[in-house]
Each structure stands twice: as C-alpha cells, then as structure tokens.
Coordinates of C-alpha atoms and ligand atoms in Angstrom, one line a residue:
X1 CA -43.2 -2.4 -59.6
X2 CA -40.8 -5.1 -58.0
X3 CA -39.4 -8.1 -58.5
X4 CA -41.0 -10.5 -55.5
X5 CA -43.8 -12.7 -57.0
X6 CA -45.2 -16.4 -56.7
X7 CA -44.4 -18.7 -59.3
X8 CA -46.0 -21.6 -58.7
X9 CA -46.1 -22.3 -54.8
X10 CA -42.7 -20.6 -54.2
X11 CA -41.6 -17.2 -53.7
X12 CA -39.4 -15.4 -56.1
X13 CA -37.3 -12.7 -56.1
X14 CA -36.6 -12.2 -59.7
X15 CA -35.7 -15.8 -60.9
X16 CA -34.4 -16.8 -58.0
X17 CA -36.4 -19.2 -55.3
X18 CA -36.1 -17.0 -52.1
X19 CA -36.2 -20.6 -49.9
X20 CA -32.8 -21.3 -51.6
X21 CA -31.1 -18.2 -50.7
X22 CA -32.7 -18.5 -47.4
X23 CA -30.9 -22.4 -47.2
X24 CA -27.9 -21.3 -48.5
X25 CA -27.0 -18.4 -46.7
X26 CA -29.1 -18.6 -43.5
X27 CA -31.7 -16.7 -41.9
X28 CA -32.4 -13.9 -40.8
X29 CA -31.5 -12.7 -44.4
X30 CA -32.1 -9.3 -46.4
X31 CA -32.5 -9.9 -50.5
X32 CA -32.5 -7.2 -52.4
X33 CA -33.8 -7.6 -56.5
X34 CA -31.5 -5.2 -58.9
X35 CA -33.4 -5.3 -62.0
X36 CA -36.5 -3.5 -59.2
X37 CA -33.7 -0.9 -57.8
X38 CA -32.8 0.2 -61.6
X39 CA -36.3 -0.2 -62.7
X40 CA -37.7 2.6 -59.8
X41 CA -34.8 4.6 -60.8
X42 CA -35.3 4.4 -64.4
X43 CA -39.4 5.3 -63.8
X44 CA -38.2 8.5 -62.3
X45 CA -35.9 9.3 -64.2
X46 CA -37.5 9.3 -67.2
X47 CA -41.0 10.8 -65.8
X48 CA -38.4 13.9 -65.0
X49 CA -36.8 14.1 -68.2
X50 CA -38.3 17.4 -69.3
X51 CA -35.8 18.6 -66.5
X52 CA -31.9 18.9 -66.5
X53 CA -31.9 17.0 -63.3
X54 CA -30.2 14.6 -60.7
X55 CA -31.3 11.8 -59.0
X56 CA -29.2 11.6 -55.6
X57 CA -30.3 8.3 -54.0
X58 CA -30.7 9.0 -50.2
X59 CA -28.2 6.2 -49.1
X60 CA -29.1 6.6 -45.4
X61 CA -32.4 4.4 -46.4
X62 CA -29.8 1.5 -47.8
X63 CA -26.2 2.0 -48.0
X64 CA -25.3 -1.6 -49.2
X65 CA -22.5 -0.9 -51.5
X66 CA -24.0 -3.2 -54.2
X67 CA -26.7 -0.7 -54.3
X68 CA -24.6 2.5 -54.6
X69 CA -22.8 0.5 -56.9
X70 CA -26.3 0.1 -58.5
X71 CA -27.4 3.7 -58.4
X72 CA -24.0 5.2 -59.4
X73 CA -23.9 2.8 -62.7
X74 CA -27.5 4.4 -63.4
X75 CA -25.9 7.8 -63.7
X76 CA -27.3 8.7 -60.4
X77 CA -26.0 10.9 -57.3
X78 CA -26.0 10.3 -53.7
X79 CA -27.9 12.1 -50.7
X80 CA -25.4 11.7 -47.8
X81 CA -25.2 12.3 -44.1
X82 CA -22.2 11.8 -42.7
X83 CA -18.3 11.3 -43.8
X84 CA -18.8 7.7 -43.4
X85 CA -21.3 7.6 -46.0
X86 CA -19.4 9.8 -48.6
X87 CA -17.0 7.0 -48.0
X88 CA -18.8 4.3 -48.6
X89 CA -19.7 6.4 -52.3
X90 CA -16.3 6.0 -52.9
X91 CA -15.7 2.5 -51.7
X92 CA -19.0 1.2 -54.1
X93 CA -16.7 3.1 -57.2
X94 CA -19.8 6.1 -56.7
X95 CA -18.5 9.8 -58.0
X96 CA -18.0 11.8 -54.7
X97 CA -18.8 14.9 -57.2
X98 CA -22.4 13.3 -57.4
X99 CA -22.9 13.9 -53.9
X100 CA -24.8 16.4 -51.7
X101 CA -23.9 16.3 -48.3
X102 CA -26.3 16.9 -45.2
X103 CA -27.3 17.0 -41.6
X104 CA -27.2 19.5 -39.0
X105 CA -24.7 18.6 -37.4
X106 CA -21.8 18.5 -39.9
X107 CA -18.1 18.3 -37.4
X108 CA -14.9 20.4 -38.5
X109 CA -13.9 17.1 -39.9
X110 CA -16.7 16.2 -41.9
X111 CA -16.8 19.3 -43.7
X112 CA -12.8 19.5 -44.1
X113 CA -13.2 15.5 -46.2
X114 CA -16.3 16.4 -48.3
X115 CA -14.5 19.5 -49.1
X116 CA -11.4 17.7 -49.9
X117 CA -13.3 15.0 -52.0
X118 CA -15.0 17.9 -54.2
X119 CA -18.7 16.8 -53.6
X120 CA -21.2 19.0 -55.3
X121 CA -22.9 21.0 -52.8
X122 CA -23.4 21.2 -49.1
X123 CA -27.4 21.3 -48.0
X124 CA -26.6 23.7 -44.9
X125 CA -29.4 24.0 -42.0
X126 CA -27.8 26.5 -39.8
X127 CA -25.9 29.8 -40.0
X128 CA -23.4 28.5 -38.0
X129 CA -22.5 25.8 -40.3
X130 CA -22.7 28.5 -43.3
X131 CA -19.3 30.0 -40.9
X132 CA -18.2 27.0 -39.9
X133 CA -18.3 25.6 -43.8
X134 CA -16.8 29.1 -44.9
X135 CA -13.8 28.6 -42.3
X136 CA -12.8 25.6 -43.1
X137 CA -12.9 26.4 -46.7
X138 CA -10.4 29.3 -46.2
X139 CA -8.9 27.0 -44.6
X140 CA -8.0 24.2 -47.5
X141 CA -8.5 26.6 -50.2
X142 CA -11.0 25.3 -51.2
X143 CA -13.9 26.7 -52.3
X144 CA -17.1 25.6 -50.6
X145 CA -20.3 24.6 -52.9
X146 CA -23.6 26.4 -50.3
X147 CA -27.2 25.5 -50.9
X148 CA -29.2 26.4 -48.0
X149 CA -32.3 23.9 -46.6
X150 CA -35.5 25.8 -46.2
X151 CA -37.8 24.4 -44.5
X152 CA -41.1 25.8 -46.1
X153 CA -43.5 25.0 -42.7
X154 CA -46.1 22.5 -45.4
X155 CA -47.4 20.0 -43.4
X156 CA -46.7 16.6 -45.1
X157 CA -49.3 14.4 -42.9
X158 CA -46.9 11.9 -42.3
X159 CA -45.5 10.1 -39.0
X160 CA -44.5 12.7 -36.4
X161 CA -41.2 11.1 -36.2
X162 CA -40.3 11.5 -40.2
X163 CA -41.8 14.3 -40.6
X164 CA -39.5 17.5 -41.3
X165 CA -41.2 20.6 -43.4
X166 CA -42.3 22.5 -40.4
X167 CA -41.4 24.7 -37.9
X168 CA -41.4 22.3 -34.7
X169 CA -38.7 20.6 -36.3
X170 CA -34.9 21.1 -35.8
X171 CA -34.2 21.0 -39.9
X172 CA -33.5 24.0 -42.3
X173 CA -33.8 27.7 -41.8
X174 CA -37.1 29.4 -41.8
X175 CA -38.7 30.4 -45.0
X176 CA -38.8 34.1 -43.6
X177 CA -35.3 34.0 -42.6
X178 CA -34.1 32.4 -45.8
X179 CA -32.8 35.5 -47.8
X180 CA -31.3 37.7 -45.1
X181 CA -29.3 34.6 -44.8
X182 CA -28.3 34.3 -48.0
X183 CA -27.4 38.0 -48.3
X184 CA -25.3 37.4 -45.0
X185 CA -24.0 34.5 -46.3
X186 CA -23.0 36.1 -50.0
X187 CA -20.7 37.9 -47.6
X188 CA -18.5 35.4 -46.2
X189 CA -15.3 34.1 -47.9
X190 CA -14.7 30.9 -49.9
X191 CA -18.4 30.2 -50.4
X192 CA -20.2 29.6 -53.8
X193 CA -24.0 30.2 -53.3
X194 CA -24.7 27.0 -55.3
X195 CA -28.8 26.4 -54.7
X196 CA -31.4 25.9 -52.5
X197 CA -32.9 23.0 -51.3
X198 CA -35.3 21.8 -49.2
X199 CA -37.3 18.3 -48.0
X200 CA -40.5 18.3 -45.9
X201 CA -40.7 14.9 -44.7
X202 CA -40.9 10.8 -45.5
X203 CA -43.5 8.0 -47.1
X204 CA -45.2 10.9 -48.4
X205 CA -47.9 8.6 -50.8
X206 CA -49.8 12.5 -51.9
X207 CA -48.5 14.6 -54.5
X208 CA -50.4 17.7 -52.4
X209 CA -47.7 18.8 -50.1
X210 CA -44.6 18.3 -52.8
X211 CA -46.8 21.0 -54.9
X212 CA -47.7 23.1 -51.9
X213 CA -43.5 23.3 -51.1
X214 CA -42.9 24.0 -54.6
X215 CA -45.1 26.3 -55.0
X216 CA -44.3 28.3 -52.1
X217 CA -40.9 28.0 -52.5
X218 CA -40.0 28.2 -55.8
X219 CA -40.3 32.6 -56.4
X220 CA -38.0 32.6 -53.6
X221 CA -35.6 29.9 -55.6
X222 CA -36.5 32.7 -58.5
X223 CA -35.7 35.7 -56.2
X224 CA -32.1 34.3 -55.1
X225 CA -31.1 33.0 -58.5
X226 CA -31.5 36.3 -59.4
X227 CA -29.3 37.5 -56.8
X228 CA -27.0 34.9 -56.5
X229 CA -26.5 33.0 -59.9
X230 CA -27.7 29.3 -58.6
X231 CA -27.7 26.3 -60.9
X232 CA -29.6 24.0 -58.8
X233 CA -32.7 24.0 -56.9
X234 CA -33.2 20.4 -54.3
X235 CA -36.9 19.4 -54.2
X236 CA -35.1 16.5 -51.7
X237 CA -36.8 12.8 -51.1
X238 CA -40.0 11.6 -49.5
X239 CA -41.8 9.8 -51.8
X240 CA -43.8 7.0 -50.7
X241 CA -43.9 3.7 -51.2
X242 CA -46.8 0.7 -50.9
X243 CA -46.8 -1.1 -47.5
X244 CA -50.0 -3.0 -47.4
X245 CA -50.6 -4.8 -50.3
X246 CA -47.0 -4.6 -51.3
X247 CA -46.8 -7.8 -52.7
X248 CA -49.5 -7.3 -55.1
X249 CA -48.3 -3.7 -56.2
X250 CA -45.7 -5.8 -57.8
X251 CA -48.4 -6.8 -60.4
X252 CA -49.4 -3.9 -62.8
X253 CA -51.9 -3.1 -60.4
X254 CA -49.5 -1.4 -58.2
X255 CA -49.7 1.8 -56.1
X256 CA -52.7 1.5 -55.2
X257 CA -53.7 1.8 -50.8
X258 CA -56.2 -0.8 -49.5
X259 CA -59.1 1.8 -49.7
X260 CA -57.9 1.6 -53.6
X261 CA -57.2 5.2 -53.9
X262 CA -54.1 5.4 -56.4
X263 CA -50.2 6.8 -54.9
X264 CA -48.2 8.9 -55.9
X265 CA -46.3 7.3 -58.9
X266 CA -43.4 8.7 -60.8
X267 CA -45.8 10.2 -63.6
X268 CA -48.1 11.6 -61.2
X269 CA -45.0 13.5 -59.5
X270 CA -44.0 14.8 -62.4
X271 CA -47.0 16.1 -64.1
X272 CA -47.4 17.6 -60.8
X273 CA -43.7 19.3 -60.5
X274 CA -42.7 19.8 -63.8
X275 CA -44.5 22.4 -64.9
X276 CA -43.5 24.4 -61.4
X277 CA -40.1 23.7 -61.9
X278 CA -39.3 24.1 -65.8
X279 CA -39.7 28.0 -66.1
X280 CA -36.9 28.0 -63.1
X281 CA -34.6 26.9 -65.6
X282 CA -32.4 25.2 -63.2
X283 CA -30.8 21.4 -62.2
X284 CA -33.4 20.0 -60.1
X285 CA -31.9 17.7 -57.6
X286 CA -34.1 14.9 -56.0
X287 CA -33.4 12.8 -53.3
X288 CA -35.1 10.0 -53.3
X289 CA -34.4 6.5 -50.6
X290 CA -37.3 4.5 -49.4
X291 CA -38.7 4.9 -53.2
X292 CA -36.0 3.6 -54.7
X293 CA -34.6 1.0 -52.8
X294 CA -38.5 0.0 -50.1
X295 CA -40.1 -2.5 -52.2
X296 CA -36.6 -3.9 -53.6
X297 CA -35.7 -5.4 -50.9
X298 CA -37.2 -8.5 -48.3
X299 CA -36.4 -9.8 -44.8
X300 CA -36.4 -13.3 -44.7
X301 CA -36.3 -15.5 -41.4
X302 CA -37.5 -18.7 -40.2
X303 CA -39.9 -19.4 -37.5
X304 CA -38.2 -21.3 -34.9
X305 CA -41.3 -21.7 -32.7
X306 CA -45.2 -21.1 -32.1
X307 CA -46.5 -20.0 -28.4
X308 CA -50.3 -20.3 -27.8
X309 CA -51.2 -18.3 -25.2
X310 CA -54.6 -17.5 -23.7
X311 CA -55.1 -15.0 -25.6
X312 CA -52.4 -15.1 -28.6
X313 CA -50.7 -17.0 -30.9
X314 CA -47.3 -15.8 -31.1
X315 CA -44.5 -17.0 -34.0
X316 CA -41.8 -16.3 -32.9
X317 CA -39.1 -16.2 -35.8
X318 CA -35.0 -15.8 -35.9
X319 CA -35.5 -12.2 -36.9
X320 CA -35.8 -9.6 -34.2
X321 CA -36.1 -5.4 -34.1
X322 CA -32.4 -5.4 -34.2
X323 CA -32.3 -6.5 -38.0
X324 CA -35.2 -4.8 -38.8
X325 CA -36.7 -1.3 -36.2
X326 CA -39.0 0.0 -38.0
X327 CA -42.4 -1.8 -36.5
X328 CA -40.9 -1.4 -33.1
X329 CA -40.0 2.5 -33.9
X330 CA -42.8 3.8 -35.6
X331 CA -45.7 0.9 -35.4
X332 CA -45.1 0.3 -39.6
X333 CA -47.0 -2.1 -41.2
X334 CA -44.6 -4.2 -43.4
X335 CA -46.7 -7.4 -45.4
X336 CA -45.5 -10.9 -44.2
X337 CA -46.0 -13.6 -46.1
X338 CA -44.8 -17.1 -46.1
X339 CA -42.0 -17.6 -48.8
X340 CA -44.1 -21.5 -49.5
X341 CA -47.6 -20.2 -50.5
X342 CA -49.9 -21.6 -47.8
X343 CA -53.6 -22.4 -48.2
X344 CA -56.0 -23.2 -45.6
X345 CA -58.0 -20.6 -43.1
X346 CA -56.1 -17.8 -41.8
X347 CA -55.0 -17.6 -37.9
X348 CA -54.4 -14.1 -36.4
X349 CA -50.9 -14.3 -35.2
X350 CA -48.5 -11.9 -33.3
X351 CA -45.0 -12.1 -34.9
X352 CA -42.1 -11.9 -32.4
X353 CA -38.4 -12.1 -32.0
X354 CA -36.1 -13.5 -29.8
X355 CA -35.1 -10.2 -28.3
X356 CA -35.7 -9.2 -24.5
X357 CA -38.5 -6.6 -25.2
X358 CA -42.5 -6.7 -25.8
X359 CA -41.8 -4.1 -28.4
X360 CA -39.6 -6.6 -30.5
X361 CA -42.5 -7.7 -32.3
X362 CA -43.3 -7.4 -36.4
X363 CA -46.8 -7.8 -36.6
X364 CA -49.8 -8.0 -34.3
X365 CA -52.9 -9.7 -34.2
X366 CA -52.1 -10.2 -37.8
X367 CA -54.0 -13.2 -40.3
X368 CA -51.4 -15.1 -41.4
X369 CA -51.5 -18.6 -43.1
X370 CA -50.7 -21.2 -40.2
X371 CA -46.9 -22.0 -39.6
X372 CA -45.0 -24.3 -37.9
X373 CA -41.1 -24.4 -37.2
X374 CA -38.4 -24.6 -39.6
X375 CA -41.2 -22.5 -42.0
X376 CA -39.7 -19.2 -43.9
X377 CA -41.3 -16.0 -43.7
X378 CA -40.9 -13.1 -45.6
X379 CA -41.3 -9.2 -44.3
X380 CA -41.5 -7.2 -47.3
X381 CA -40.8 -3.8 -48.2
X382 CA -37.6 -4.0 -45.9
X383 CA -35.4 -2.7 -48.5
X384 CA -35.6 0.9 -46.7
X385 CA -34.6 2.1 -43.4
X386 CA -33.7 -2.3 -42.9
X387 CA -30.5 -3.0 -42.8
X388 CA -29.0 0.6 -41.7
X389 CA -31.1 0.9 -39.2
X390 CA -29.9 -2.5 -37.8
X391 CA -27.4 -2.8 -34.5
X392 CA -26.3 -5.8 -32.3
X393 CA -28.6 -5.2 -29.8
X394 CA -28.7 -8.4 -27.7
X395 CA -25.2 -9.3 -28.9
X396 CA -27.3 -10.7 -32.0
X397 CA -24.7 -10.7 -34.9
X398 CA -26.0 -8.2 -38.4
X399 CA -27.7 -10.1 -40.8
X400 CA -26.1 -11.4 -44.3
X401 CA -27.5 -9.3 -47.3
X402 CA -27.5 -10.9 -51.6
X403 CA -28.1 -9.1 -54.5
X404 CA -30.3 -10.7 -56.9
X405 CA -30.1 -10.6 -60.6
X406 CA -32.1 -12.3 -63.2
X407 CA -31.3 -15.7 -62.3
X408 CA -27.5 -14.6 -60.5
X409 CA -27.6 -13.8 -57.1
X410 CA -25.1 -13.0 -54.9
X411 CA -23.8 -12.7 -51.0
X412 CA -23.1 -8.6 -50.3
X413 CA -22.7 -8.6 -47.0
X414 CA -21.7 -11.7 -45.4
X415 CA -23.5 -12.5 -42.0
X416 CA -21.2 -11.1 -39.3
X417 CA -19.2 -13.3 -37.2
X418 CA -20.5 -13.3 -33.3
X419 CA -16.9 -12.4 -32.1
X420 CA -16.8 -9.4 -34.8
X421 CA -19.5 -7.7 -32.3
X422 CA -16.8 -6.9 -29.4
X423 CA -13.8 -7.2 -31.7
X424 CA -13.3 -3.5 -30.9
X425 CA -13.4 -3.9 -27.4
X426 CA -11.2 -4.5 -24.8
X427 CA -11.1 -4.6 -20.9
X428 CA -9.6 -2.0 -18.9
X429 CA -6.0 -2.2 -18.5
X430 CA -6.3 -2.6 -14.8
X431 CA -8.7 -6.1 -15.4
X432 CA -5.8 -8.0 -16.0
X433 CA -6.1 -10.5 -19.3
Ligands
LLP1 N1 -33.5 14.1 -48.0 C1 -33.5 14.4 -46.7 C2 -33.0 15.7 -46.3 C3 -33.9 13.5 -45.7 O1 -33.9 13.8 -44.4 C4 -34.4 12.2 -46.1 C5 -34.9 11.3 -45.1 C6 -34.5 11.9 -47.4 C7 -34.0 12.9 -48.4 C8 -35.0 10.6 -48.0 O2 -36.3 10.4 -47.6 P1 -37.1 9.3 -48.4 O3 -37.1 9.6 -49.8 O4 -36.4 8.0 -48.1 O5 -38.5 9.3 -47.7 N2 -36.2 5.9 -40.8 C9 -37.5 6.4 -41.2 C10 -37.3 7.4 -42.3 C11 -36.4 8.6 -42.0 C12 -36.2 9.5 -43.1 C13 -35.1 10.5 -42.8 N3 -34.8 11.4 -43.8 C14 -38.4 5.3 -41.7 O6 -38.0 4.1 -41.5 O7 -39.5 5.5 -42.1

C-alpha cells in the first residue's frame, strides 16, 4: 500500500499536491510519503509477530536520515554496509546497538568503530574477516558479536546483477563449509558466536526460494545453536516490491503483477516462514530495503523538451541516470506517469535525460499520455536504490529530497549547490592559483 494517488486531476502524495512540491523546491525532486514507510513496516511487523524478531531496515536501499529517523522511531534496526552508514544511524538519533554490520570487505577501521559503537552483530563472509574481526577485538577489548553469512546456493530467479544465494557469487561461506568454520572460528579469541545469517538475493516477488533457504538452512541454524549457544538466526532482505502497475497497487488491489498473479505480501511471507522458524526458538532478524522504503518514494522532473525523430519521440526531462541508475543499470521498469492526469490517446515515447550517454534513458518506446514542456512527470517506485545510488556524473548537482506527512511536508535534503560538487577539490600545488 502507498501513499501516491489521484485526487481529482492531480497527483498526491499523501495530502500533499506533488506539482507544489515540485514548484517549490524544484525539479528533479525525490518525495518520499512517511505514513507508506511506517505503514510497510508496520505490515511486517505485525505479520511476524508470532516471532521474537527484528526488523533491520537495509539503509543501503535509502539512507535519507528522515527515513532512519523513521524506521528507528518504529522500534526497528538497521542493515548496514559501511562505517559511513553506521554513522549516519547515529546522526538520524538510530541505536547503533540495532545495527548488523555487513559486506565483504570490512577495513581494520570499519571493524575497530562498529566495535567501538557496540552494534549487535557482525554478518561475516570470509574467514579472514572472522581473524581480522577477532584481532581487532583483542585489540580494543572488546568483545566482538560473529554471525556468519551462508550462502545456501537457492536460486532466487532474479536479475543476475542482485542476485546473491549461489555459488558464483562472491557473498557468504559455502553451506558445506559453514560448520568447520564455525568450529574454527569457536577457537579464536574475543569472539561471541552470536547467529547465522544469510540473504539470497533482491526483488524477490515468490515466497518459493525464501522457503527453500529456510528450509535448507535452518537444521544447520539448529545444529550450531546447539553447539554454540546463538540467539539469532538472519533470514536478511529481498523482498519484492510492485513495479508495473505500481501506482494502482496503491489501491487495495495491490500486489498484484500485470499477468495478475498475486506477490509476495507480508502475510504470505509469514505463513510461509513462520512455521519454519518458530520451533528454532531464536531472534529472527530481517533485513528488509526496497520493501520498505520502493513504493514510498517518487522522482519527480519536468520535461524540458520533446524531439521527434524518424523513428522516436523522445521527452527529454531534467532528470537523468545520475539521480536515478537503476533503468540504465539493470533495464528496470519504474511506472511514469504525468503528476496532471492527462487524457487523450496515448503516444509511445522514449524518456531521456540530459546526460551524454544513449543509456541515460528511463523508459523506452513507452505509451505515455502526450507532454509538452514545462509538464511534470513522475517515476515511481524510486524510493529504493534512488537517491543512494545517485552521483554527479556530468557535474549535475544531487537532487533535493522532502518528507511528506499527512498534509506537512518537508525539505530533507536540500538540492546541492553546483560549487559543492568540486568543493573538495583542488589543483595541484604546482598549477599555480
Ligand atoms: N541484506 C543483504 C545482505 C543485502 O545484500 C541486501 C541488498 C539486502 C539485505 C536488502 O535487499 P532488499 O530487501 O532491498 O532487496 N541496487 C539494486 C539492489 C541491490 C541489492 C543489494 N543487496 C537494485 O536497484 O535493484
């Protein structure tokens, strides 16, 4: 369910006219709904609440600090992947204990600050990192929180590039290898053998391969708990998310694909999981991004001109793939539609930005209302993997980002300034001034 709708011939992000955000704050803009953020986390939370568990929101899909704010209010955790992100936890008022750190390639440094901020458990992909995390620990003092990513080889069917569960991939250890390490690792100082976790991939919209993992991997989780004394076994993110049709799933008819067939919903996953997970009795850690925060969240921009070709008609808007990668990246589909309902016949259009590359493009060959300059367009479902994955590409300044609420909105990331792009940059002593 979200928070983007029609009323009338304008579109709304909660109560909130999106052409009035767009006026006052410029294009290209990312709006994000709160009351759809809290409501996806509430959905999940509730469907798991036969289970002592915790939600960690995977920031890396949206690390706006009203949204950790958002999240951490909600009693939830954080998936993180770097130092920077644990600090921005901290900046948003977020509980660094609520916060799982991974990546496979953790520095010295990283480790030594998550240790020093007392997050709650490091996901660990490598046995180097097991000594390297053990090291450092002896090092501070500290003792070091362990759960160990196996990666269960389950095919999730999903793009090659977000895909993560099997063997060709460079996460986790290998389900085989998973308790020698584990004995080795029981071996090494400063080291608390917290869990096990685990993650096979992204936009999974099947409850199938989540139940194939866990069911695979949870006598191991068993075995090892046994063993070790865990409390906490991480089923990690990947749930999907409606692309086509996404402004309609805001209706009750949501999660459904354009064949009809229903998606995964919060129910579904956890009618599915639950009963794997309860007789574990452990914390069941999720860690959920693009479902949380996808469909919260729009692009807006404004189409500065129209280019017949031959062949095409192009709209070319003020939004390019350096505010928002993903159709570039991995050919997504994200909805567009015009933030002023249009009626009238339909013209297939190729949507392009301004930046110096045929792949900058948004849609293709796409039937879209007819626009004209000055018009606002909105590309939906850009509430995940958006705004992070942004860069100034083309020296094109980061977009501004509001927060919407009921009928408040508000500016959480002004626009940056175009000097701000090469403020940290300098010429080479020997250039002279
Ligand atoms: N946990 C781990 C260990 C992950 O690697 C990821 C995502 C998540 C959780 C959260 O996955 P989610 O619930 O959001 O599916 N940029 C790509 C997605 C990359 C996902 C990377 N890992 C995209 O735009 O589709």
């Amino acid at each position: 369910m979200h928070s983007f709708r029609y009323v009338g011939q304008e579109l709304y992000c909660e109560e909130v006219p999106v052409s009035s955000l767009a006026k006052k704050h410029g294009t290209p803009l990312f709006v994000y709904s709160q009351t759809t953020l809290a409501d996806h986390f509430q959905r999940l939370d509730s469907a798991l609440a036969p289970l002592d568990h915790l939600i960690c929101f995977a920031m890396k899909s949206n690390s706006n600090l009203a949204v950790i704010r958002t999240f951490a209010e909600l009693g939830g955790g954080f998936d993180t992947v770097s130092a920077g992100e644990i600090q921005r936890v901290v900046a948003a008022g977020g509980d660094p204990s609520k916060c799982v750190f991974a990546g496979v390639g953790k520095t010295e440094e990283e480790i030594a600050f998550a240790l020093k901020q007392g997050i709650y458990s490091f996901n660990v992909e490598s046995e180097a990192e097991l000594a390297r995390i053990s090291r450092v620990a002896v090092r501070l003092k500290k003792i070091a929180p362990v759960a160990v990513r196996v990666n269960p080889n389950v095919d999730a069917h999903t793009h090659a590039k977000i895909t993560t569960g099997t063997y060709e991939n460079k996460f986790g250890i290998q389900f085989e290898h998973i308790e020698a390490v584990y004995a080795r690792a029981a071996k090494l100082p400063n080291l608390r053998l917290r869990g096990l976790q685990m993650h096979i991939g992204s936009q999974l919209t099947d409850v199938e391969p989540f139940r194939k993992a866990v069911e695979k991997v949870a006598p191991l989780v068993s075995r090892l708990n046994a063993r070790h004394g865990f409390d906490f076994f991480s089923i990690g993110g990947g749930l999907g998310i409606v692309y086509r049709d996404a402004l309609a799933s805001g209706s009750p008819a949501w999660w459904k694909t354009p064949e009809g067939r229903k998606i995964l919903t919060p129910q579904s996953y956890a009618d599915t999981l639950v009963p794997l997970l309860k007789p574990l009795g452990l914390r069941i850690l999720l860690e959920p991004g693009r479902f949380l925060s996808g469909n919260a969240g729009v692009l807006v921009t404004r189409v500065e001109y129209i280019k017949k070709t031959g062949k095409k008609n192009f709209v070319i808007v003020d939004a390019a793939m350096n505010d928002l990668i993903r159709p570039a990246f991995y050919d997504s589909f994200h909805e567009i539609v015009t933030v002023r309902r249009k009626g009238g016949a339909k013209v297939s259009s190729d949507v392009v930005g301004p930046v110096c590359e045929s792949g900058d493009y948004f849609a293709k060959d796409r039937p879209l209302p007819k626009v004209g300059e000055g018009d606002y367009l909105a590309l939906l479902s850009a509430g995940a993997y958006g705004s992070v994955m942004g860069s100034n590409y083309n020296s094109r300044a980061l977009p501004a980002e509001v927060m919407v609420k009921g009928r408040k909105s508000a500016l959480v990331r002004r626009r940056q300034e175009i000097p701000e792009i090469w403020g940290n940059e300098s010429v080479a002593s020997w250039q002279g001034r």
